[in-house]
Short mmCIF file of C-alpha atoms and ligand atoms in Angstrom, two decimals:
data_model
loop_
_atom_site.label_atom_id
_atom_site.label_comp_id
_atom_site.label_asym_id
_atom_site.label_seq_id
_atom_site.Cartn_x
_atom_site.Cartn_y
_atom_site.Cartn_z
CA MET J 172 49.97 217.21 51.32
CA ALA J 173 51.69 216.82 47.69
CA GLU J 174 48.40 215.38 46.52
CA LYS J 175 46.43 218.36 47.86
CA LYS J 176 48.91 220.69 46.12
CA GLY J 177 48.46 218.88 42.90
CA ALA J 178 44.61 219.01 43.11
CA ALA J 179 44.80 222.82 43.64
CA ALA J 180 47.33 223.19 40.72
CA THR J 181 45.03 221.65 38.35
CA ALA J 182 42.20 223.59 39.82
CA ALA J 183 38.68 223.66 38.33
CA PRO J 184 38.70 222.87 34.84
CA GLU J 185 36.90 226.12 33.78
CA THR J 186 40.08 228.15 35.23
CA GLN J 187 42.36 226.37 32.55
CA GLY J 188 43.24 228.70 30.13
CA GLY J 189 40.55 230.81 30.98
CA SER J 190 42.42 233.25 33.21
CA ARG J 191 44.10 235.55 30.63
CA ILE J 192 43.70 238.96 32.11
CA GLY J 193 42.99 241.67 29.22
CA PHE J 194 43.01 245.46 29.46
CA GLU J 195 41.74 246.92 26.46
CA ASN J 196 42.38 250.70 26.15
CA VAL J 197 41.27 251.00 29.67
CA SER J 198 41.07 254.72 31.08
CA VAL J 199 40.60 255.85 34.67
CA ALA J 200 39.51 259.57 35.68
CA TYR J 201 39.14 261.52 38.62
CA GLY J 202 37.34 264.33 37.60
CA SER J 203 39.34 266.02 34.75
CA LEU J 204 42.55 264.29 35.85
CA VAL J 205 43.35 261.20 33.74
CA VAL J 206 45.37 258.71 35.83
CA LEU J 207 45.22 255.76 33.65
CA ASP J 208 45.52 256.45 29.82
CA SER J 209 44.41 254.27 27.46
CA LEU J 210 46.15 251.09 28.93
CA THR J 211 46.41 248.14 26.49
CA LEU J 212 47.76 244.93 28.28
CA THR J 213 47.60 241.25 28.17
CA VAL J 214 48.51 238.99 31.10
CA ASN J 215 48.64 235.58 29.29
CA PRO J 216 47.39 232.65 31.54
CA GLY J 217 49.77 231.19 34.16
CA GLU J 218 52.28 234.22 33.71
CA ILE J 219 53.29 236.77 36.01
CA VAL J 220 53.54 240.37 34.71
CA ALA J 221 55.23 242.88 36.84
CA LEU J 222 53.85 246.38 36.39
CA ILE J 223 56.67 248.90 37.76
CA GLY J 224 57.07 252.66 37.48
CA PRO J 225 57.24 255.80 39.91
CA SER J 226 54.85 256.58 42.27
CA GLY J 227 51.67 258.08 41.27
CA SER J 228 52.07 256.34 37.49
CA GLY J 229 49.04 254.37 37.87
CA LYS J 230 49.91 250.77 38.90
CA THR J 231 47.69 250.32 41.54
CA THR J 232 44.78 252.04 39.92
CA ALA J 233 45.43 249.54 36.75
CA LEU J 234 45.59 246.70 39.47
CA ARG J 235 42.46 248.00 41.16
CA THR J 236 40.46 247.93 37.69
CA VAL J 237 40.96 244.26 37.48
CA ALA J 238 39.91 243.68 41.08
CA GLY J 239 36.65 245.59 40.48
CA PHE J 240 37.45 248.78 42.76
CA VAL J 241 37.79 251.08 40.44
CA ARG J 242 35.61 251.57 37.27
CA PRO J 243 37.34 252.68 34.14
CA SER J 244 35.87 255.63 32.30
CA ALA J 245 36.63 254.02 28.95
CA GLY J 246 37.89 250.64 27.73
CA ARG J 247 37.38 247.10 28.88
CA ILE J 248 38.66 244.45 31.48
CA THR J 249 38.53 240.87 30.71
CA ILE J 250 39.48 237.78 32.55
CA GLY J 251 39.47 234.81 30.39
CA ASP J 252 37.11 235.37 27.64
CA ARG J 253 34.76 237.38 29.99
CA ASP J 254 34.27 240.97 29.83
CA VAL J 255 34.17 241.92 33.65
CA THR J 256 34.49 245.69 33.38
CA HIS J 257 30.93 245.97 35.00
CA LEU J 258 31.35 242.69 37.34
CA ALA J 259 31.27 243.42 41.26
CA PRO J 260 34.67 242.53 42.60
CA TYR J 261 32.88 239.31 44.51
CA ASP J 262 32.00 238.04 40.77
CA ARG J 263 35.55 238.18 39.42
CA ASN J 264 37.18 235.20 41.18
CA ILE J 265 40.34 237.06 42.21
CA GLY J 266 42.67 237.10 45.14
CA MET J 267 44.43 240.22 46.31
CA VAL J 268 47.26 240.87 48.37
CA VAL J 269 48.31 244.37 49.21
CA GLN J 270 51.00 246.37 50.91
CA ASN J 271 49.84 246.14 54.51
CA TYR J 272 48.75 242.72 55.28
CA ALA J 273 45.09 244.01 55.98
CA LEU J 274 44.31 240.79 58.50
CA PHE J 275 41.72 240.87 60.45
CA PRO J 276 43.24 241.37 63.84
CA HIS J 277 40.49 239.64 66.06
CA LEU J 278 40.37 236.75 63.93
CA ARG J 279 43.24 233.88 64.27
CA VAL J 280 45.25 232.94 61.29
CA GLU J 281 42.90 230.09 60.18
CA GLU J 282 39.91 232.10 60.38
CA ASN J 283 41.76 234.85 58.18
CA VAL J 284 42.27 232.50 55.71
CA ALA J 285 38.83 230.79 55.96
CA PHE J 286 37.20 234.12 55.68
CA GLY J 287 36.68 234.15 52.08
CA LEU J 288 35.68 230.48 51.97
CA ARG J 289 33.18 231.44 54.49
CA ALA J 290 31.83 234.43 52.40
CA ARG J 291 31.49 232.45 49.50
CA ARG J 292 29.50 229.58 51.70
CA LEU J 293 31.36 226.97 50.66
CA PRO J 294 30.69 223.87 52.55
CA GLU J 295 32.49 223.34 55.95
CA ASP J 296 34.36 220.28 54.80
CA ILE J 297 35.86 221.93 51.89
CA ILE J 298 36.80 224.91 54.46
CA ARG J 299 38.34 222.38 56.52
CA SER J 300 40.83 221.21 54.09
CA ARG J 301 41.42 224.33 52.11
CA VAL J 302 42.57 226.52 55.33
CA PRO J 303 45.75 224.04 55.98
CA GLU J 304 46.16 223.60 52.37
CA SER J 305 46.83 227.06 51.73
CA LEU J 306 48.87 227.65 55.08
CA ALA J 307 51.02 224.82 53.97
CA MET J 308 51.80 226.51 50.51
CA VAL J 309 53.33 229.58 52.06
CA GLY J 310 55.10 227.37 55.02
CA MET J 311 52.69 228.94 57.77
CA ALA J 312 50.66 225.47 58.67
CA ALA J 313 52.05 225.61 62.18
CA TYR J 314 50.51 228.90 62.90
CA ALA J 315 46.80 228.60 62.57
CA LYS J 316 45.85 229.34 65.75
CA ARG J 317 47.76 232.84 66.31
CA TYR J 318 46.59 235.99 66.37
CA PRO J 319 48.06 238.34 63.37
CA ARG J 320 49.56 240.51 66.32
CA GLU J 321 51.57 237.52 67.43
CA LEU J 322 53.23 237.09 63.87
CA SER J 323 55.94 238.71 62.52
CA GLY J 324 55.59 241.27 59.18
CA GLY J 325 56.78 238.37 56.69
CA GLN J 326 54.50 235.88 58.59
CA GLN J 327 51.34 238.11 58.35
CA GLN J 328 52.08 238.72 54.76
CA ARG J 329 52.39 235.06 54.07
CA VAL J 330 48.94 234.48 55.93
CA ALA J 331 47.56 237.41 53.69
CA ILE J 332 48.68 235.54 50.46
CA ALA J 333 47.29 232.26 51.97
CA ARG J 334 44.04 234.01 52.39
CA ALA J 335 44.10 235.09 48.71
CA ILE J 336 44.71 231.84 47.29
CA ALA J 337 42.46 229.70 49.56
CA ILE J 338 39.46 230.96 47.40
CA ARG J 339 41.52 229.44 44.33
CA PRO J 340 41.26 232.42 42.30
CA GLN J 341 42.10 232.34 38.56
CA VAL J 342 43.81 235.50 39.03
CA LEU J 343 46.08 236.80 41.72
CA LEU J 344 46.74 240.54 42.12
CA LEU J 345 49.79 241.39 44.61
CA ASP J 346 50.14 245.21 45.21
CA GLU J 347 53.66 246.02 46.60
CA PRO J 348 52.73 242.99 49.06
CA LEU J 349 56.49 242.99 50.18
CA SER J 350 57.16 246.68 50.52
CA ALA J 351 56.61 247.03 54.37
CA LEU J 352 59.18 244.21 54.79
CA ASP J 353 62.81 244.74 55.54
CA ALA J 354 65.28 243.65 52.70
CA GLN J 355 66.21 240.25 53.96
CA ILE J 356 62.59 239.14 54.53
CA ARG J 357 61.63 240.59 50.94
CA ARG J 358 64.24 238.08 49.73
CA SER J 359 63.34 235.07 51.11
CA MET J 360 59.46 236.19 50.32
CA VAL J 361 60.47 236.45 46.38
CA ASP J 362 61.72 233.08 46.62
CA GLU J 363 58.48 231.98 48.45
CA ILE J 364 56.11 233.89 45.61
CA ALA J 365 58.41 231.89 43.13
CA LYS J 366 57.85 228.70 44.63
CA LEU J 367 54.09 229.40 45.33
CA HIS J 368 53.47 229.82 41.49
CA ARG J 369 55.56 226.55 40.83
CA ASP J 370 53.12 225.05 42.80
CA LEU J 371 50.25 226.65 41.42
CA PRO J 372 51.32 226.99 37.59
CA ALA J 373 47.82 227.96 36.28
CA LEU J 374 47.34 230.94 38.26
CA THR J 375 47.87 234.26 36.63
CA VAL J 376 49.66 237.12 38.42
CA LEU J 377 49.59 240.77 38.01
CA TYR J 378 52.36 241.94 40.44
CA VAL J 379 52.86 245.75 41.08
CA THR J 380 56.03 246.87 42.82
CA HIS J 381 58.38 249.60 43.09
CA ASP J 382 61.50 246.94 43.54
CA GLN J 383 62.78 246.12 40.52
CA SER J 384 64.76 243.11 41.22
CA GLU J 385 61.31 241.49 42.53
CA ALA J 386 60.30 242.45 39.11
CA LEU J 387 63.34 240.87 37.08
CA THR J 388 63.38 237.93 39.60
CA LEU J 389 59.62 236.92 39.39
CA ALA J 390 58.28 238.45 36.12
CA ASN J 391 57.80 236.49 32.77
CA HIS J 392 56.78 240.08 31.30
CA ILE J 393 57.48 243.80 32.85
CA GLY J 394 55.38 246.72 31.99
CA ILE J 395 56.54 250.16 33.08
CA MET J 396 54.16 252.92 33.69
CA ARG J 397 54.78 256.75 33.66
CA ASP J 398 52.12 259.16 33.98
CA GLY J 399 49.27 256.94 33.66
CA LYS J 400 50.70 255.36 30.24
CA LEU J 401 52.27 252.37 29.49
CA ARG J 402 56.05 253.35 28.33
CA ALA J 403 57.53 250.02 27.88
CA PHE J 404 56.10 246.21 27.75
CA GLY J 405 58.41 243.39 26.94
CA ASP J 406 59.78 239.68 28.01
CA THR J 407 61.91 240.52 31.15
CA GLN J 408 65.14 239.78 29.55
CA SER J 409 64.73 241.57 26.29
CA LEU J 410 63.50 244.69 28.01
CA PHE J 411 66.26 244.75 30.33
CA ARG J 412 68.83 244.08 27.35
CA HIS J 413 66.83 246.17 24.66
CA PRO J 414 65.09 248.73 26.40
CA PRO J 415 62.82 250.84 23.94
CA ASN J 416 63.77 254.35 25.48
CA ARG J 417 65.43 256.22 27.76
CA PHE J 418 63.00 255.85 30.67
CA ALA J 419 62.92 252.25 30.24
CA ALA J 420 66.57 251.98 30.26
CA GLU J 421 67.08 254.14 33.69
CA PHE J 422 64.35 252.63 35.32
CA LEU J 423 64.84 248.87 34.93
CA GLY J 424 68.43 248.47 36.04
CA ARG J 425 70.96 250.90 36.26
CA ALA J 426 72.30 252.26 32.76
CA ASN J 427 75.06 254.24 31.31
CA LEU J 428 73.58 256.34 28.52
CA LEU J 429 76.08 257.44 26.28
CA PRO J 430 75.02 259.87 23.61
CA VAL J 431 76.26 258.74 20.28
CA SER J 432 75.80 260.17 16.85
CA GLY J 433 76.37 259.09 12.97
CA LEU J 434 74.81 255.87 13.36
CA SER J 435 76.32 253.30 10.34
CA PRO J 436 74.51 249.97 10.03
CA LEU J 437 77.14 247.01 10.00
CA ASP J 438 75.94 243.34 9.46
CA GLY J 439 73.51 241.69 11.36
CA ASN J 440 71.82 243.52 13.68
CA ARG J 441 74.80 245.56 14.66
CA ALA J 442 75.58 249.39 13.73
CA ARG J 443 78.63 251.75 14.29
CA VAL J 444 78.30 254.94 16.20
CA GLY J 445 80.72 257.84 17.14
CA PHE J 446 81.33 258.55 21.08
CA GLY J 447 83.19 262.00 20.45
CA ASN J 448 86.22 260.60 18.33
CA THR J 449 85.88 256.95 19.48
CA ALA J 450 84.01 254.71 16.94
CA LEU J 451 81.94 252.03 18.98
CA SER J 452 79.87 249.16 17.65
CA ALA J 453 76.57 247.95 19.26
CA GLN J 454 73.27 246.19 18.78
CA ASN J 455 70.97 248.28 16.78
CA HIS J 456 68.14 246.12 18.08
CA HIS J 457 65.16 249.01 17.73
CA GLY J 458 66.53 249.12 13.74
CA MET J 459 67.74 252.90 13.80
CA PRO J 460 68.31 254.14 10.47
CA GLN J 461 71.53 255.74 9.09
CA GLY J 462 73.02 258.90 10.37
CA SER J 463 70.89 258.75 13.46
CA ASP J 464 71.75 260.25 16.94
CA CYS J 465 70.86 258.07 19.84
CA LEU J 466 72.03 256.73 23.28
CA LEU J 467 74.03 253.77 23.88
CA CYS J 468 73.05 251.91 26.74
CA VAL J 469 75.76 250.25 28.80
CA ARG J 470 75.09 248.13 31.87
CA PRO J 471 77.45 248.78 34.65
CA HIS J 472 78.74 245.24 34.58
CA ASP J 473 79.02 245.30 31.15
CA PHE J 474 82.36 247.26 31.44
CA LYS J 475 85.14 245.26 32.09
CA LEU J 476 88.99 246.08 32.86
CA GLN J 477 90.44 243.48 30.78
CA GLN J 478 89.63 242.54 27.16
CA ALA J 479 87.61 239.66 26.58
CA ARG J 480 87.28 239.60 23.01
CA ASP J 481 89.35 241.08 20.20
CA ASP J 482 86.33 242.93 18.70
CA SER J 483 85.32 244.69 22.12
CA ASN J 484 84.86 248.21 22.27
CA SER J 485 87.29 250.09 24.23
CA LEU J 486 87.20 253.60 26.25
CA THR J 487 89.71 255.49 28.21
CA GLY J 488 88.94 257.45 31.34
CA ILE J 489 89.97 258.80 34.47
CA VAL J 490 88.68 257.15 37.75
CA ARG J 491 86.48 259.43 39.71
CA SER J 492 85.63 257.23 42.83
CA VAL J 493 85.90 253.54 43.69
CA GLN J 494 83.48 252.22 46.37
CA TRP J 495 83.91 248.30 47.70
CA GLN J 496 80.24 246.93 48.58
CA GLY J 497 81.32 243.24 49.59
CA ASP J 498 80.45 240.98 46.89
CA VAL J 499 81.18 244.20 44.21
CA HIS J 500 83.48 246.90 43.45
CA ASN J 501 81.67 250.20 42.06
CA ILE J 502 83.71 252.50 39.88
CA THR J 503 82.77 255.83 38.53
CA PHE J 504 85.07 257.10 35.82
CA ASP J 505 84.89 260.21 33.37
CA ALA J 506 85.12 259.22 29.62
CA GLY J 507 84.82 262.35 27.17
CA GLY J 508 83.32 264.56 29.91
CA HIS J 509 80.60 261.90 31.13
CA GLU J 510 80.51 260.15 34.27
CA LEU J 511 80.01 256.55 33.94
CA ARG J 512 79.82 253.71 36.15
CA MET J 513 80.88 250.24 36.46
CA THR J 514 80.30 247.01 38.48
CA SER J 515 83.26 244.36 39.03
CA MET J 516 84.01 241.55 41.09
CA PRO J 517 86.05 242.53 44.07
CA MET J 518 89.54 243.51 43.08
CA SER J 519 92.65 242.83 45.44
CA GLU J 520 93.96 246.17 43.92
CA PRO J 521 91.32 248.27 42.54
CA PRO J 522 92.17 251.27 40.63
CA GLN J 523 92.92 254.52 42.39
CA PRO J 524 90.77 257.82 41.86
CA GLY J 525 92.67 259.80 39.23
CA ALA J 526 94.01 256.88 37.66
CA SER J 527 93.31 256.57 33.83
CA ILE J 528 91.75 253.29 32.99
CA GLU J 529 90.71 251.42 29.79
CA VAL J 530 87.52 249.68 29.87
CA HIS J 531 86.29 247.36 27.51
CA PHE J 532 82.82 246.15 26.59
CA SER J 533 81.44 243.84 23.58
CA ALA J 534 79.27 245.19 21.13
CA ALA J 535 76.78 242.06 21.89
CA ASP J 536 76.16 243.33 25.19
CA VAL J 537 75.06 246.69 24.60
CA THR J 538 72.38 248.28 22.75
CA LEU J 539 71.21 251.53 21.17
CA VAL J 540 68.23 253.36 22.36
CA PRO J 541 66.42 256.06 20.56
CA GLU J 542 67.08 259.68 22.16
CA ASP J 543 63.59 260.51 23.27
CA SER J 544 63.98 263.90 24.63
CA ARG J 545 60.12 264.91 25.42
CA HIS J 546 60.07 262.03 27.88
CA GLY J 547 63.69 261.21 29.06
N1 LIG V 887 40.47 258.09 44.45
C1 LIG V 887 41.16 259.07 44.04
N2 LIG V 887 40.72 260.62 43.65
C2 LIG V 887 41.76 261.35 43.15
N3 LIG V 887 42.78 260.88 42.55
C3 LIG V 887 43.25 259.73 42.80
C4 LIG V 887 42.54 258.33 43.36
N4 LIG V 887 43.33 257.53 43.41
C5 LIG V 887 44.40 257.86 43.00
N5 LIG V 887 44.38 258.88 42.29
C6 LIG V 887 45.92 259.43 41.81
O1 LIG V 887 45.85 258.65 40.63
C7 LIG V 887 47.17 258.94 40.49
C8 LIG V 887 47.74 257.34 40.27
O2 LIG V 887 47.72 256.53 41.49
P1 LIG V 887 48.38 255.10 41.74
O3 LIG V 887 47.80 254.85 43.21
O4 LIG V 887 47.63 254.27 40.70
O5 LIG V 887 49.83 255.46 41.74
P2 LIG V 887 50.94 254.30 41.74
O6 LIG V 887 51.63 254.07 40.73
O7 LIG V 887 50.47 253.02 42.47
O8 LIG V 887 51.57 254.87 42.74
P3 LIG V 887 52.56 254.46 44.05
O9 LIG V 887 54.03 253.73 43.57
O10 LIG V 887 52.78 255.57 44.93
O11 LIG V 887 51.61 253.60 45.17
C9 LIG V 887 47.90 259.54 41.42
O12 LIG V 887 48.39 260.84 40.87
C10 LIG V 887 46.92 259.56 42.59
O13 LIG V 887 47.11 260.57 43.15
MG1 LIG V 888 50.66 252.09 44.43
#
């Protein structure tokens, strides 16, 4: 089987490097309603890009323009060097998996997986080897003879993935593939998808999800959509650590956003700002100018009760609530009239509501974000 996986991974030579997905100023409108507004985005070959954003922000629409089920009203879609904007879905060499499995209920698992191969009129011997190979890649080889109704939700979704990769697509589109599954199965499926991508490193994946932890775990880059527009795009870690605006900070992970003022640049990338009467220092990653009023983004786990470094920032506050969640303690506290939230390792003696606390955070861990009131 390892040999066959290798064969799948190296796929046909024309797919090498030719699987880049390009959106160039792609807009989609229904009547006068613009639901995708001049989207420009590149997914490099072999990358996983996650598109996240609130309901109705245009994620599925973007994905469907790549699949060919939605025609852009303007702009171009490319796959590799091909302009596919006007190609039929069938001619795009794309595998797609949607939320609700959509397996054919009257076909056994193996016939579901063979479906796209038969539609492409591939020779029977290829179908006979591809079906078990694809099922093996998602750990479903033993279920070939079952009907979809005889499988759990997670198993059905694995079969749907096997069906999508059986045609050896250049591009795999996943639209909330795990959202119908419960939390524990979702976590193990995320691991499965990561493994699948290790087995098929040339496959370019566009992954639409509501679930930011799926995006953070799987994606090389993340795009954050809102109202049909791409509001933020970046490699996963930088986007999390240095969100470019309030919306990105709050949508990807939890964020405390402290209103700060009177920015004065320090050495390197850092700057000093005032939070009420307290001077704080932070990364000025977005290069905001002297005197700016902006937001300081502190992730809940960056607040510490112990001072780790001499140059840490400190804030004092009053504890409002303490919540134990098994592997963490969540503490909310009031500092200067703002309710802030911290997450820590479980403590044997956590602070009590009403107690005063001093929290510390390193300038290296926190970043200044432009205040963007029009969109915030
Ligand atoms: N065929 C259609 N006709 C009219 N409006 C549509 C059509 N399809 C989608 N829309 C609208 O386009 C907008 C974007 O929809 P889309 O399905 O892309 O959102 P989404 O980000 O995937 O949301 P969700 O997270 O809920 O799946 C929505 O306002 C939706 O109502
Ligand atoms: Mg959707």
